[in-house]
Coordinates of C-alpha atoms and ligand atoms in Angstrom, one line a residue:
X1 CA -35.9 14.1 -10.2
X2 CA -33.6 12.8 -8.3
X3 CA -29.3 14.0 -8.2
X4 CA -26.7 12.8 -7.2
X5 CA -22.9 13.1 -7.0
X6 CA -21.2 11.1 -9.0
X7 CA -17.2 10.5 -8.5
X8 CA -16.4 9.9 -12.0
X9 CA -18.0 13.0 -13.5
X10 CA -16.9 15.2 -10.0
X11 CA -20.2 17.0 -10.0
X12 CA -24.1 16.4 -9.2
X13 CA -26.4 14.9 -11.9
X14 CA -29.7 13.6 -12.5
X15 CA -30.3 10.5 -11.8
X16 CA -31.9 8.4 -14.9
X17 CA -31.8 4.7 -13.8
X18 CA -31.6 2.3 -16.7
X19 CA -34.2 0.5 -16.6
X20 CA -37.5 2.4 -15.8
X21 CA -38.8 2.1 -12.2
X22 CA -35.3 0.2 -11.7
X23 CA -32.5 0.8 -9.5
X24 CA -29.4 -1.9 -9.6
X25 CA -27.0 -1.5 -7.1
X26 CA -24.1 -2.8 -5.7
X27 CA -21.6 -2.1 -2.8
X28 CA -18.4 -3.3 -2.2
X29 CA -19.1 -5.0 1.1
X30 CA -16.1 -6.2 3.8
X31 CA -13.4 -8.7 4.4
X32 CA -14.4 -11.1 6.8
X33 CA -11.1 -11.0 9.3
X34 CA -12.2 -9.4 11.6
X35 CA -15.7 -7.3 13.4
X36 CA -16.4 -4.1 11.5
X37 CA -15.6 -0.7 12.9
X38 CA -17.8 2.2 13.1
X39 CA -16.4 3.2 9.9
X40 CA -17.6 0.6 7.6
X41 CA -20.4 0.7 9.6
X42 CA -21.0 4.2 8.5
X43 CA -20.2 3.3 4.9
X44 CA -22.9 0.4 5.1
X45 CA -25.3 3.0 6.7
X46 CA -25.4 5.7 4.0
X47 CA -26.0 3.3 1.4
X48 CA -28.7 1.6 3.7
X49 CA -30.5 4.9 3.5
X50 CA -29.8 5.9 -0.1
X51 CA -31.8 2.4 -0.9
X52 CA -34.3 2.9 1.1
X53 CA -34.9 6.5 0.4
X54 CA -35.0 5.0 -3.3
X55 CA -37.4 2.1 -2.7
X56 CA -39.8 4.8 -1.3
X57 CA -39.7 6.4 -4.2
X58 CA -40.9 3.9 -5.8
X59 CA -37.7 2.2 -7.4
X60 CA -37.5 -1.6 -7.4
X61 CA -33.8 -2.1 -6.3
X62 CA -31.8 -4.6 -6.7
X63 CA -28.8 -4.7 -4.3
X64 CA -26.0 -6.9 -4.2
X65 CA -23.1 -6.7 -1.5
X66 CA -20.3 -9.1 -1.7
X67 CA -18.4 -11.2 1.0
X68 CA -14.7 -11.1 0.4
X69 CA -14.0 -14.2 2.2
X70 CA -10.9 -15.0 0.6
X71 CA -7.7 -12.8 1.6
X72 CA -4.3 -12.4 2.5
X73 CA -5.7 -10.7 6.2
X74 CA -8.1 -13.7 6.5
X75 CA -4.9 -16.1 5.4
X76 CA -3.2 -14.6 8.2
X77 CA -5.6 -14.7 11.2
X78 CA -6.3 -18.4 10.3
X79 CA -2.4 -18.9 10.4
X80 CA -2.1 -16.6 14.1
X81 CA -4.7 -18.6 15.7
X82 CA -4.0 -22.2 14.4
X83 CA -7.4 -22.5 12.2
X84 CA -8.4 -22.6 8.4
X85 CA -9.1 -19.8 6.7
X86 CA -12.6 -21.0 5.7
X87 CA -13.3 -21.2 9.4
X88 CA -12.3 -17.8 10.3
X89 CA -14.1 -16.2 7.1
X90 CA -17.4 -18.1 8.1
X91 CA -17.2 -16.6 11.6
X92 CA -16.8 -13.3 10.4
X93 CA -19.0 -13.5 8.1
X94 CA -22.1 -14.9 10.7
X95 CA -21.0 -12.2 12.8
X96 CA -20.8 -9.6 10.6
X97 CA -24.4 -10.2 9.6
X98 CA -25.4 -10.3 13.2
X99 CA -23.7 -6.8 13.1
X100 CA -25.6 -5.5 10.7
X101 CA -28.9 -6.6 12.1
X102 CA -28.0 -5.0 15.3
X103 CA -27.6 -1.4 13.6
X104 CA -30.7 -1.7 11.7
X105 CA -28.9 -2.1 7.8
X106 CA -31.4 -4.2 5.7
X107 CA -29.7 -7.1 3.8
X108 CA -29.2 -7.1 0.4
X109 CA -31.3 -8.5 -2.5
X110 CA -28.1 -11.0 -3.0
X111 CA -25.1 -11.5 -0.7
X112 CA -22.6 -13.1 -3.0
X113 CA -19.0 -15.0 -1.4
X114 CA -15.9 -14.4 -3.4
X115 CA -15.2 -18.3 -2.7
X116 CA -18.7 -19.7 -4.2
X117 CA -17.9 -17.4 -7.2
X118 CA -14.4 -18.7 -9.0
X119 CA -16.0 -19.9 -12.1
X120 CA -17.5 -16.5 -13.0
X121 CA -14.0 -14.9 -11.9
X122 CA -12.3 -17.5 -13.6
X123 CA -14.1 -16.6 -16.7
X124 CA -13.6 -12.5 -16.5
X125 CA -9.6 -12.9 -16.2
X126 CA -9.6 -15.7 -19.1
X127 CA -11.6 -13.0 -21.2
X128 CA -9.1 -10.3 -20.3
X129 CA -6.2 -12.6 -21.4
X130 CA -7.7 -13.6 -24.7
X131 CA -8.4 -9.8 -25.6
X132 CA -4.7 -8.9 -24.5
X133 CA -5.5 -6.9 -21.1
X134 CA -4.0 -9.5 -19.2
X135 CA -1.2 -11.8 -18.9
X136 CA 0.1 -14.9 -17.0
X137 CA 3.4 -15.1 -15.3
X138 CA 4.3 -18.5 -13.6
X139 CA 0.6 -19.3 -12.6
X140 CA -0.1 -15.5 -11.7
X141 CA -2.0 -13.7 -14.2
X142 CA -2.0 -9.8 -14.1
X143 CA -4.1 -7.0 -15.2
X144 CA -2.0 -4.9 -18.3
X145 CA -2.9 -0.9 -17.2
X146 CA -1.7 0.6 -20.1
X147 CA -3.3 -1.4 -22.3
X148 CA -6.7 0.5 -20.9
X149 CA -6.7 4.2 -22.5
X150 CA -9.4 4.8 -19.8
X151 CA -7.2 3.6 -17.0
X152 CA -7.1 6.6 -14.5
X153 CA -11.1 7.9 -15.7
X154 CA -13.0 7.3 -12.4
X155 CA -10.2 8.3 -10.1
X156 CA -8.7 11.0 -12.1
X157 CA -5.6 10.1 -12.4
X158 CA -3.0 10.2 -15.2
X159 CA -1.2 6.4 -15.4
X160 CA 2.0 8.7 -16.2
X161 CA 1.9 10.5 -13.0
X162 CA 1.0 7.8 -10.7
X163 CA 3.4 8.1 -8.3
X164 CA 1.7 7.8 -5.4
X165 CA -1.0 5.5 -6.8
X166 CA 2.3 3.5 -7.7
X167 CA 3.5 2.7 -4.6
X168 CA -0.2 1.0 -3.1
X169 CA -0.1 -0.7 -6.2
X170 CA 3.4 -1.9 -5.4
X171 CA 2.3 -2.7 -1.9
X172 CA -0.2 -5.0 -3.0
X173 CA 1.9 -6.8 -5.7
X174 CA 3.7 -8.3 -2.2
X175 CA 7.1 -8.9 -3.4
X176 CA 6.0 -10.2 -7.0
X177 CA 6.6 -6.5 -8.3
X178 CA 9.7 -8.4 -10.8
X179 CA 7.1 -10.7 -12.5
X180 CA 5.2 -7.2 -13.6
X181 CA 5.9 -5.9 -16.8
X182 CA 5.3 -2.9 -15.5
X183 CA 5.1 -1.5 -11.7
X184 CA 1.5 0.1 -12.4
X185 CA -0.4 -3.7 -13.5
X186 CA -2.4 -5.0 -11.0
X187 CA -2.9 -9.1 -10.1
X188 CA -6.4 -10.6 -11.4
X189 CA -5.0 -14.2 -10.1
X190 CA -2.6 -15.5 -7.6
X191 CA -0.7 -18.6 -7.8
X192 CA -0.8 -20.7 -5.0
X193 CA 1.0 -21.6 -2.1
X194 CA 1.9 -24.0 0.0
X195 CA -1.5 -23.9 3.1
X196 CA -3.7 -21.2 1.4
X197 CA -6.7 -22.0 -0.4
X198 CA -6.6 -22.6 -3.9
X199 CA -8.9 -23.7 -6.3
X200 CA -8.3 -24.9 -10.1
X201 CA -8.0 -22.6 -13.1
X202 CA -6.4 -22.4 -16.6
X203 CA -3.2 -21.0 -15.1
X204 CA -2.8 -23.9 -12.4
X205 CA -4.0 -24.0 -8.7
X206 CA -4.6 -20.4 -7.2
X207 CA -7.3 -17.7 -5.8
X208 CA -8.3 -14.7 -7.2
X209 CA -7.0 -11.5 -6.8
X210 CA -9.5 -8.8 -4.4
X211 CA -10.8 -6.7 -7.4
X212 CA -11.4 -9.5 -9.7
X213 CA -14.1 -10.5 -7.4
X214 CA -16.4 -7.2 -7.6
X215 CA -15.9 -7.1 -11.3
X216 CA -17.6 -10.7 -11.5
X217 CA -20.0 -10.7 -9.3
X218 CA -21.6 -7.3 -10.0
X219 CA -21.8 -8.7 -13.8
X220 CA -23.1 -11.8 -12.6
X221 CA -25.9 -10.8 -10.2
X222 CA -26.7 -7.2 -12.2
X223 CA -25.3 -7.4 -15.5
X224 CA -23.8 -4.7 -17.4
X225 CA -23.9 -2.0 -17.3
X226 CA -26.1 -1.5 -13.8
X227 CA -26.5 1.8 -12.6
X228 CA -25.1 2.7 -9.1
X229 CA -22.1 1.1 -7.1
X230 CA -20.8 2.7 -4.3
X231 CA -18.1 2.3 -1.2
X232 CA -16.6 4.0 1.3
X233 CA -14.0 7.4 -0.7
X234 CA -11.2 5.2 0.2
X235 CA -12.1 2.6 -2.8
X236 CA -11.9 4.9 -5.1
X237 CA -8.2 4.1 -5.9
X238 CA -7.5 1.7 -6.5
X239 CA -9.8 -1.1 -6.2
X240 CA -12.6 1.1 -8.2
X241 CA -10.5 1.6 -10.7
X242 CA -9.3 -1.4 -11.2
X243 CA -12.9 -3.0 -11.1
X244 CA -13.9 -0.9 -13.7
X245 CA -10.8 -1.0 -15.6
X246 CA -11.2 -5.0 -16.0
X247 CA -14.8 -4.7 -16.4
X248 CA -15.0 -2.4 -19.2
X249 CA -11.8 -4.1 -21.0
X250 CA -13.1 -7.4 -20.6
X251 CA -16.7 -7.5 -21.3
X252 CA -16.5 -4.4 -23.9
X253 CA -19.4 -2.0 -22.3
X254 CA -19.7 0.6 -19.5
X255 CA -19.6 -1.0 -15.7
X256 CA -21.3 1.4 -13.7
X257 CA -23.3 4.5 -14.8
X258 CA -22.9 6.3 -11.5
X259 CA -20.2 6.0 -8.6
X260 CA -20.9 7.3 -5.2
X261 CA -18.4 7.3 -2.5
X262 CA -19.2 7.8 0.8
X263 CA -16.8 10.0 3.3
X264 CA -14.7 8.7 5.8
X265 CA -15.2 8.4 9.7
X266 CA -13.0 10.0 12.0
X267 CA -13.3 9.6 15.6
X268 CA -12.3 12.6 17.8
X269 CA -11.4 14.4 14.9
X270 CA -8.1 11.7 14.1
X271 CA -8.3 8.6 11.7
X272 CA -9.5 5.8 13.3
X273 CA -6.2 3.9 14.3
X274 CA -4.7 0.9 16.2
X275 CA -1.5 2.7 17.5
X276 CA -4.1 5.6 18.5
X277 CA -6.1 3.2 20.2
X278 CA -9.0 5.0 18.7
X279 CA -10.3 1.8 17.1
X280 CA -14.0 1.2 17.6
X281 CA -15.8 -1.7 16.8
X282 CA -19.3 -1.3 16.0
X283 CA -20.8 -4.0 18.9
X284 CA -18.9 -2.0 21.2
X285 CA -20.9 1.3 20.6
X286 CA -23.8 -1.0 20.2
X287 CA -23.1 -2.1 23.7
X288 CA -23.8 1.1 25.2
X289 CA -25.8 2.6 22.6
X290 CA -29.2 2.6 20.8
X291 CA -28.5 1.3 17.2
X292 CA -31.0 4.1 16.0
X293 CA -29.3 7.0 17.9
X294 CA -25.8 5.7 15.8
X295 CA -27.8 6.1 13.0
X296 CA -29.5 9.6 14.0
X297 CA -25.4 11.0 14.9
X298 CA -24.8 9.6 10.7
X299 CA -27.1 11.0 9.2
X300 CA -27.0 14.6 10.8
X301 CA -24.0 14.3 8.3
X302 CA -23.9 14.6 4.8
X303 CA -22.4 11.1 3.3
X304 CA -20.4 12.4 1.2
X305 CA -18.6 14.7 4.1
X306 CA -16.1 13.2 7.0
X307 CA -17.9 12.3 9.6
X308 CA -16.4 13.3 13.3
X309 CA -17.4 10.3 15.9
X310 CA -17.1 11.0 19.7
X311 CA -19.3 9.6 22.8
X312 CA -20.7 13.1 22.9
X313 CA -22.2 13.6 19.6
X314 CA -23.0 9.9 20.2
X315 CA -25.2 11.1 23.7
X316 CA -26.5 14.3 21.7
X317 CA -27.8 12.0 19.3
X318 CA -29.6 10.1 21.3
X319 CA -30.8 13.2 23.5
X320 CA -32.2 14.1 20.0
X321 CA -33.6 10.8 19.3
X322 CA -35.5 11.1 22.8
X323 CA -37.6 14.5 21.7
X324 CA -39.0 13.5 19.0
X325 CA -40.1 10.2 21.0
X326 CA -41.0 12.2 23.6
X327 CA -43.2 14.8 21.7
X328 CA -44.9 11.6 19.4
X329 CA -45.9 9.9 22.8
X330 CA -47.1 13.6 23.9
X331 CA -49.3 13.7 20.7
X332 CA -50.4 10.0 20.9
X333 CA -51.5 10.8 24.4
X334 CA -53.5 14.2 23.5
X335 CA -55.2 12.0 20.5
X336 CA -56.6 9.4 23.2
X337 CA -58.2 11.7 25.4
X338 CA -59.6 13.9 22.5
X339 CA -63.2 14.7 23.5
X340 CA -66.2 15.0 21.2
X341 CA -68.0 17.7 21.3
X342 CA -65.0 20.4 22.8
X343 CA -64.4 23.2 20.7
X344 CA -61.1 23.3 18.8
X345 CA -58.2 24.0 20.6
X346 CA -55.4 24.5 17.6
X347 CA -55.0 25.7 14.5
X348 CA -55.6 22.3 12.6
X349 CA -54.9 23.6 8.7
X350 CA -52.3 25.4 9.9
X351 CA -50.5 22.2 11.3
X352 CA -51.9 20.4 8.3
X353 CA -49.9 22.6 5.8
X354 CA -47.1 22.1 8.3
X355 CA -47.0 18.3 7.6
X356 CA -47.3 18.8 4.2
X357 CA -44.5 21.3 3.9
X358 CA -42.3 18.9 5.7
X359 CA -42.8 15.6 3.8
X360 CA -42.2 18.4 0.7
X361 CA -39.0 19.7 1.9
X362 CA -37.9 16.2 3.3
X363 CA -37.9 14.9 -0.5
X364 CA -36.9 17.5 -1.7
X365 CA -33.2 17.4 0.3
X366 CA -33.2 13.7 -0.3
X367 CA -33.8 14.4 -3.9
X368 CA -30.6 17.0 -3.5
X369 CA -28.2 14.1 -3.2
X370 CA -29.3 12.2 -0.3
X371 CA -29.3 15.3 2.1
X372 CA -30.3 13.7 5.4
X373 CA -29.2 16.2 7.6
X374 CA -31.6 18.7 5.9
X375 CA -34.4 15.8 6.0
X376 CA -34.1 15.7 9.4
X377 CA -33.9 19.3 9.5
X378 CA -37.3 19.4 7.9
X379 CA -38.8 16.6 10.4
X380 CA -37.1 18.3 14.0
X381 CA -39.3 21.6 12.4
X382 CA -42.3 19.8 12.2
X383 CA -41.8 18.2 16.2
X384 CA -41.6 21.6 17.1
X385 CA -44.1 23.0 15.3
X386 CA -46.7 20.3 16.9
X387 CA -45.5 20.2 20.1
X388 CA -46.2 23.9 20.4
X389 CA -49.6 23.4 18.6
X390 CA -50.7 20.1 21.7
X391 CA -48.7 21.4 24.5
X392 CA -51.4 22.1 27.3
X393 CA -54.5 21.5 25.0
X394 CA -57.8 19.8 25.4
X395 CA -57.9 18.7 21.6
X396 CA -61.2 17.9 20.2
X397 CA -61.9 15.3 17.3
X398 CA -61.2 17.7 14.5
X399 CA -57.7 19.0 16.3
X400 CA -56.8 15.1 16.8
X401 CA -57.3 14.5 13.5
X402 CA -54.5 16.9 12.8
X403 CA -52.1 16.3 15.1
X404 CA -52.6 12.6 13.6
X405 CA -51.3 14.1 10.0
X406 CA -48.3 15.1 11.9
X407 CA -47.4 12.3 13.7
X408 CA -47.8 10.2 10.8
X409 CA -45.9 12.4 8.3
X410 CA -42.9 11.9 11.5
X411 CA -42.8 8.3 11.7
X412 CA -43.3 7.7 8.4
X413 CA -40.3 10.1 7.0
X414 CA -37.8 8.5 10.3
X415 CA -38.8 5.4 8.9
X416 CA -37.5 6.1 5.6
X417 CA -34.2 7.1 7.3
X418 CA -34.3 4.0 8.8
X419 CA -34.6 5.6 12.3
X420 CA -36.7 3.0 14.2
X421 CA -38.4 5.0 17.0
X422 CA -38.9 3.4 20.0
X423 CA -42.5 3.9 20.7
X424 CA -43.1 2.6 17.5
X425 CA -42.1 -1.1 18.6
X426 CA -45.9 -1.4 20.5
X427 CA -43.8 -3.0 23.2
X428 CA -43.7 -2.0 26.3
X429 CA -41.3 -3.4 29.3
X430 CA -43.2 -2.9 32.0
X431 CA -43.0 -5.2 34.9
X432 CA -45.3 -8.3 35.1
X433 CA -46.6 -7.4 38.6
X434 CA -48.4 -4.5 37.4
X435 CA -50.9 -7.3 36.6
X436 CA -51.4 -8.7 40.1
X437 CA -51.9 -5.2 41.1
X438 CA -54.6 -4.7 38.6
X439 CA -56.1 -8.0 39.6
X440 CA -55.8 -7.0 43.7
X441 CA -57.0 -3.1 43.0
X442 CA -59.1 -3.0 39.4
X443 CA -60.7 -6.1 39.4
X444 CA -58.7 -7.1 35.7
X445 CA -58.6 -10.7 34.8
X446 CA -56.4 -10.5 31.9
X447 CA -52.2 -11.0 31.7
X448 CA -51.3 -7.8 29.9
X449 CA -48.8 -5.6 31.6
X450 CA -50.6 -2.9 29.2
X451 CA -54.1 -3.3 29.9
X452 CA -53.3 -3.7 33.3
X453 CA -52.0 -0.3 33.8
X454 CA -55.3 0.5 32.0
X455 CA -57.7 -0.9 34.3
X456 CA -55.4 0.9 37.6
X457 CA -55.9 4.2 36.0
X458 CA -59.7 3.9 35.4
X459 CA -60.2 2.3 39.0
X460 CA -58.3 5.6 40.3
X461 CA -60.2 8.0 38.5
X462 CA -63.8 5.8 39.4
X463 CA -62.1 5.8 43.3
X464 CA -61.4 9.7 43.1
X465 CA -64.8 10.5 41.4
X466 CA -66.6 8.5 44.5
X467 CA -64.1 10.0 46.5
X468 CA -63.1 6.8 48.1
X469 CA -59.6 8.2 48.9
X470 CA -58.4 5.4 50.6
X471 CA -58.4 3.1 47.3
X472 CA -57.3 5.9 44.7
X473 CA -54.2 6.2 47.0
X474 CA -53.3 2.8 46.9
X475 CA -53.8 2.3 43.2
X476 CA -51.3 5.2 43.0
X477 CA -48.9 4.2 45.8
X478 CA -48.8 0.4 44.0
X479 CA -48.2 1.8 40.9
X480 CA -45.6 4.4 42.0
X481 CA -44.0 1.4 44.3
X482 CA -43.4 -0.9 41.0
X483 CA -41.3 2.4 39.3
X484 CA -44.3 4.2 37.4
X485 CA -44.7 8.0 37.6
X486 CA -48.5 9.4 37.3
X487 CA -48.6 12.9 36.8
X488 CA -52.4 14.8 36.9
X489 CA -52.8 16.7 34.0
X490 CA -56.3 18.8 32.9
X491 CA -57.3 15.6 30.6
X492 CA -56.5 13.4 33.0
X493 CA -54.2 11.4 34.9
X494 CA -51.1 10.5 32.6
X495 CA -49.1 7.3 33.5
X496 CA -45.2 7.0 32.8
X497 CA -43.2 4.1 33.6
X498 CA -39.5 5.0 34.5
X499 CA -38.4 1.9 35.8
Ligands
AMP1 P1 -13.0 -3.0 4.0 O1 -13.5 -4.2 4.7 O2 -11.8 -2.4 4.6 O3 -12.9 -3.2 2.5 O4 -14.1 -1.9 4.2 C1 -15.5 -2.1 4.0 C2 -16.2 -0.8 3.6 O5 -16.0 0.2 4.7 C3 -15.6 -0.1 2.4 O6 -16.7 0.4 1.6 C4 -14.7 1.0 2.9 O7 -14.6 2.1 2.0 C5 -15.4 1.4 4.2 N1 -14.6 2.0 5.2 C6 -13.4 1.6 5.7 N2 -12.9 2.5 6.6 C7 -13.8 3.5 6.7 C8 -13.9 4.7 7.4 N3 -13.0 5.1 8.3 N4 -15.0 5.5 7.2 C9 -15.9 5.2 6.3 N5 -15.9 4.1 5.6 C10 -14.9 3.2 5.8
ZN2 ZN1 -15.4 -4.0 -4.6

């Protein structure tokens, strides 16, 4: 059984989706004006992993993560830099994708735009209107809060002691606060003007207002009520509770069964700021960093806790990332050159019940609320429990077939994290003149940079077993001259290629 946190209830429950076998999510997703930062990037990253940890248990999941391509901060950069607002929304929104791609999030089952969506929002405000939640002021129409008795349930808050609550509300009315009838209500639709995009609706040309557009879309593409929806802990208030304020009130049933809020990134222990100059754009890290280290430094965090960023834990990361490549490629390598017939070198059951125990306690912190640190806790045991069991060791077929239940349980658990390991890409960027060499030295006739390394290593060890000196030294020196580094091990001669 899976728990989780939920926000509204402020404790951990069991999980029971809806729908048998079904999980339908959805995530608030960003405001194309701009390239993401690290923390949205984090945001999108937990909830990456919380899908994928539930597809491999065996949920189908639907999950839908909206576009908010209409804006007052997209109005704004299209006004700075002398374009429309549709152009600098589809920009974003291209490169925001590309973004994604480049840290390894999966897309969602639907990717909804706030502006291909105005009917269904159109139809959720009109809805509130007729059932008295809402009400229209000279083309604006706003959300009535104290005509929801709930109004305050997922955030916790009393509406008489919204003070502080009060003033973002305030801050978002923009100056329109005197049309309110009262400070708290919230705006569903905004009357146009003069330059911004507008489209046509019962009240007169305008665009909808920011949480209209989760309320309709999650109803649209999930119906109601769906079971998860999540966003970064800063969502909570208000945009949370105002989607589920206007959902509930306007289409009469429960939004969302379960709300999970994921914590928010700091970086060098301060909030991630402009005036700090602390601001860091996702590409930028990606520039200098391996997308699957970023992800490694998130998830050693629990979602739900703040999450301290700095280049260091960024480099520890990847330093961590690197052993348990480094000990796969180790246990790959000790596999190959397994020998029939030797007598067993390790204890194979034992490092059998090892795997085991790990892909047991793996699920069983991801069952605890998503714990990924503690999953990766779980898989660093088990690198170190089969490095110790290869290191130095002749295996034979029986201790390869063990070390093979380990590697597998390894990859197969990262993968779920998402954590793509390098080794695992089959690629390999070595240089193309390895194969002239092999062609000049080994006799090979093919074009892979792969096989080609092959065929030197065999022509060495045929050279050194006829103890033709002169030819295993220059298979070596070529292959040490084109950046590889061959180190002589009991099982053989084991080829690196450093570049
Ligand atoms: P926005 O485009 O600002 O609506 O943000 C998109 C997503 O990123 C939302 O789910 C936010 O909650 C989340 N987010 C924004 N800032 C941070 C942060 N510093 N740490 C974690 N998540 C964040
Ligand atoms: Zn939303």
């Amino acid at each position: 059984m899976i728990r989780l946190y939920d926000t509204k209830q402020h404790k951990k429950v069991d999980f029971v989706p809806l729908r048998e076998g079904e999980v339908r999510m959805y995530v608030c997703g960003p405001t194309v004006y701009n390239r993401i930062h690290i923390g949205n990037a984090r945001t999108f990253i937990s909830f990456d992993m919380i899908r994928r940890y539930l597809e491999w248990r065996g949920f189908a999941v639907t999950f839908v993560q909206n576009v908010t391509d209409v804006d007052d901060k997209i109005i704004n950069r299209a006004a700075e830099e002398g374009r429309t607002a549709a152009e600098v929304a589809r920009e974003y929104t291209e490169v925001f994708i590309a973004d994604m791609h480049a840290a390894g999030v999966a897309d969602p089952t639907i990717r909804p735009k706030a502006t291909e969506e105005i009917p269904a929002m159109i139809e959720l405000v009109q809805s509130l209107v007729d059932k008295g939640h809402a009400y229209v002021v000279d083309g604006d129409v706003y959300f009535s809060v104290r005509s929801d008795p709930h109004y305050g349930a997922l955030s916790g808050r009393n509406v008489d002691e919204m003070e502080s609550g009060h003033r973002e509300l305030r801050a978002e009315g923009q100056g329109l606060e005197e049309r309110k009838r009262d400070p708290l209500d919230f705006a569903l639709w905004k009357a146009a003007k003069p330059g911004e995009p507008a489209w046509d609706s019962p009240w007169g040309q305008g665009r909808p207002g920011w949480h209209i557009e989760c309320s309709a879309m999650s109803h649209k593409y999930l119906g109601l009520p769906f079971d998860i929806h999540g966003g970064g802990q800063d969502l909570v208030f208000p945009h949370h509770e105002n989607e589920r304020a206007q959902s509930e009130c306007g289409c009469g049933t429960t939004f969302a069964n379960y709300w999970m809020h994921s914590g928010m990134l700091q970086v060098n222990s301060e909030k991630m700021s402009k005036s700090l100059g602390n601001f860091l754009l996702l590409h930028e890290i990606l520039e200098d960093a391996r997308p699957q280290a970023l992800r490694m430094l998130m998830l050693q965090t629990h979602y739900r806790s703040p999450l301290d960023f700095s280049l260091a834990r960024m480099d520890e990361a990847d330093a961590a990332l690197t052993r348990v490549e480094n000990a796969l490629s180790a246990a790959d390598w000790a596999c190959q050159n397994a020998t029939d017939g030797a007598p067993d070198a390790l204890d194979g059951a034992e490092l059998r019940t090892n795997a085991q125990a790990c892909r047991d306690a793996f699920a069983q912190a991801m069952d605890d609320d998503f714990n990924a640190p503690a999953a990766l806790g779980s898989i660093f045991t088990l690198v170190g429990e089969m490095n110790a069991a290869v290191a130095d060791k002749m295996l034979s077929l029986a201790d390869a077939e063990a070390v093979v239940c380990a590697t597998d349980a390894i990859r197969e658990l990262m993968s779920v994290l998402g954590i793509v390991l390098e080794e695992d890409t089959g690629e390999t960027d070595y240089p193309v003149e390895v194969i002239a060499l092999a062609a000049d030295l080994a006799g090979y006739g093919g074009a892979d940079a792969m096989e080609a390394v092959e065929a030197l290593i065999e022509a060495r060890a045929r050279a050194r077993s006829e103890k033709d000196w002169a030819r295993a030294d220059a298979v070596r020196d070529g292959l040490i001259g084109l950046g590889f580094v061959i180190e002589d091990t009991p099982q053989g001669a084991k080829v690196s290629y450093e570049g």
